[in-house]
Amino acid sequence: MVLGFGILGWYFIPSGILCFLFFLLISTLYQIYRIIREIYSIDVRFRILVLALGKDRFEYSLFSIKRVRKRIIGSFFKLLVILIASYAISQSLHAMLVGVISLLVGVILIFLKLD
């Protein structure tokens, strides 16, 4: 879905400031999604162990973010590559069609919980 939004963003938004704000919004939402997904993917038994040792939920969240920080940095670079690829695709002849197809594939993947 991020690729589809990126392609359509480069294709339809001509202004530099609006384009910057649009991609800032997309990147913020993408990073929040990846952080939440990584935190919730941690094993439940490990979470119970940490909370049983007297840590509160805030400390557990900070510990979890520190534990997955390499994956968070990796997801930042994935987003950068997606945005570069979306710019290249937006300069093609059928950019709008490719963007819409990317969005549809993203929605189907989300509904099937394959992402």
PDB file of N, CA, C and O in Angstrom, residues 31 34 38 41-42 67-76 78:
ATOM      1  N   GLN A  31       6.163   4.020   9.953  1.00  0.00           N
ATOM      2  CA  GLN A  31       7.071   3.708  11.060  1.00  0.00           C
ATOM      3  C   GLN A  31       6.296   3.328  12.323  1.00  0.00           C
ATOM      4  O   GLN A  31       6.685   2.410  13.042  1.00  0.00           O
ATOM      5  N   ARG A  34       5.147  -0.230  11.861  1.00  0.00           N
ATOM      6  CA  ARG A  34       6.229  -1.204  12.009  1.00  0.00           C
ATOM      7  C   ARG A  34       6.645  -1.354  13.476  1.00  0.00           C
ATOM      8  O   ARG A  34       6.915  -2.460  13.934  1.00  0.00           O
ATOM      9  N   GLU A  38       6.280  -4.825  15.571  1.00  0.00           N
ATOM     10  CA  GLU A  38       7.436  -5.486  16.178  1.00  0.00           C
ATOM     11  C   GLU A  38       7.226  -5.702  17.677  1.00  0.00           C
ATOM     12  O   GLU A  38       7.599  -6.737  18.219  1.00  0.00           O
ATOM     13  N   SER A  41       4.861  -8.537  18.249  1.00  0.00           N
ATOM     14  CA  SER A  41       5.339  -9.841  17.804  1.00  0.00           C
ATOM     15  C   SER A  41       6.222 -10.527  18.846  1.00  0.00           C
ATOM     16  O   SER A  41       6.592 -11.682  18.675  1.00  0.00           O
ATOM     17  N   ILE A  42       6.559  -9.821  19.912  1.00  0.00           N
ATOM     18  CA  ILE A  42       7.379 -10.410  20.976  1.00  0.00           C
ATOM     19  C   ILE A  42       6.550 -11.465  21.707  1.00  0.00           C
ATOM     20  O   ILE A  42       5.364 -11.284  21.944  1.00  0.00           O
ATOM     21  N   ARG A  67      14.954  -3.402  22.035  1.00  0.00           N
ATOM     22  CA  ARG A  67      15.218  -4.752  21.539  1.00  0.00           C
ATOM     23  C   ARG A  67      15.025  -4.858  20.031  1.00  0.00           C
ATOM     24  O   ARG A  67      15.718  -5.620  19.364  1.00  0.00           O
ATOM     25  N   VAL A  68      14.111  -4.097  19.472  1.00  0.00           N
ATOM     26  CA  VAL A  68      13.813  -4.191  18.041  1.00  0.00           C
ATOM     27  C   VAL A  68      14.326  -2.982  17.255  1.00  0.00           C
ATOM     28  O   VAL A  68      13.905  -2.774  16.124  1.00  0.00           O
ATOM     29  N   ARG A  69      15.242  -2.231  17.808  1.00  0.00           N
ATOM     30  CA  ARG A  69      15.684  -1.006  17.137  1.00  0.00           C
ATOM     31  C   ARG A  69      16.377  -1.263  15.811  1.00  0.00           C
ATOM     32  O   ARG A  69      16.278  -0.465  14.892  1.00  0.00           O
ATOM     33  N   LYS A  70      17.080  -2.396  15.675  1.00  0.00           N
ATOM     34  CA  LYS A  70      17.721  -2.697  14.391  1.00  0.00           C
ATOM     35  C   LYS A  70      16.671  -2.933  13.312  1.00  0.00           C
ATOM     36  O   LYS A  70      16.844  -2.520  12.170  1.00  0.00           O
ATOM     37  N   ARG A  71      15.594  -3.589  13.681  1.00  0.00           N
ATOM     38  CA  ARG A  71      14.520  -3.805  12.708  1.00  0.00           C
ATOM     39  C   ARG A  71      13.822  -2.504  12.354  1.00  0.00           C
ATOM     40  O   ARG A  71      13.362  -2.326  11.233  1.00  0.00           O
ATOM     41  N   ILE A  72      13.731  -1.583  13.315  1.00  0.00           N
ATOM     42  CA  ILE A  72      13.122  -0.284  13.047  1.00  0.00           C
ATOM     43  C   ILE A  72      13.983   0.508  12.070  1.00  0.00           C
ATOM     44  O   ILE A  72      13.477   1.118  11.121  1.00  0.00           O
ATOM     45  N   ILE A  73      15.299   0.477  12.266  1.00  0.00           N
ATOM     46  CA  ILE A  73      16.206   1.160  11.336  1.00  0.00           C
ATOM     47  C   ILE A  73      16.122   0.508   9.962  1.00  0.00           C
ATOM     48  O   ILE A  73      16.109   1.193   8.931  1.00  0.00           O
ATOM     49  N   GLY A  74      16.028  -0.811   9.931  1.00  0.00           N
ATOM     50  CA  GLY A  74      15.871  -1.515   8.666  1.00  0.00           C
ATOM     51  C   GLY A  74      14.584  -1.134   7.956  1.00  0.00           C
ATOM     52  O   GLY A  74      14.556  -0.988   6.731  1.00  0.00           O
ATOM     53  N   SER A  75      13.498  -0.954   8.709  1.00  0.00           N
ATOM     54  CA  SER A  75      12.235  -0.570   8.085  1.00  0.00           C
ATOM     55  C   SER A  75      12.308   0.857   7.551  1.00  0.00           C
ATOM     56  O   SER A  75      11.657   1.182   6.555  1.00  0.00           O
ATOM     57  N   PHE A  76      13.126   1.716   8.179  1.00  0.00           N
ATOM     58  CA  PHE A  76      13.328   3.064   7.642  1.00  0.00           C
ATOM     59  C   PHE A  76      13.983   2.992   6.260  1.00  0.00           C
ATOM     60  O   PHE A  76      13.576   3.680   5.330  1.00  0.00           O
ATOM     61  N   LYS A  78      13.855   0.425   4.240  1.00  0.00           N
ATOM     62  CA  LYS A  78      12.867  -0.144   3.325  1.00  0.00           C
ATOM     63  C   LYS A  78      11.947   0.956   2.794  1.00  0.00           C
ATOM     64  O   LYS A  78      11.625   0.994   1.609  1.00  0.00           O
TER      65      LYS A  78
END
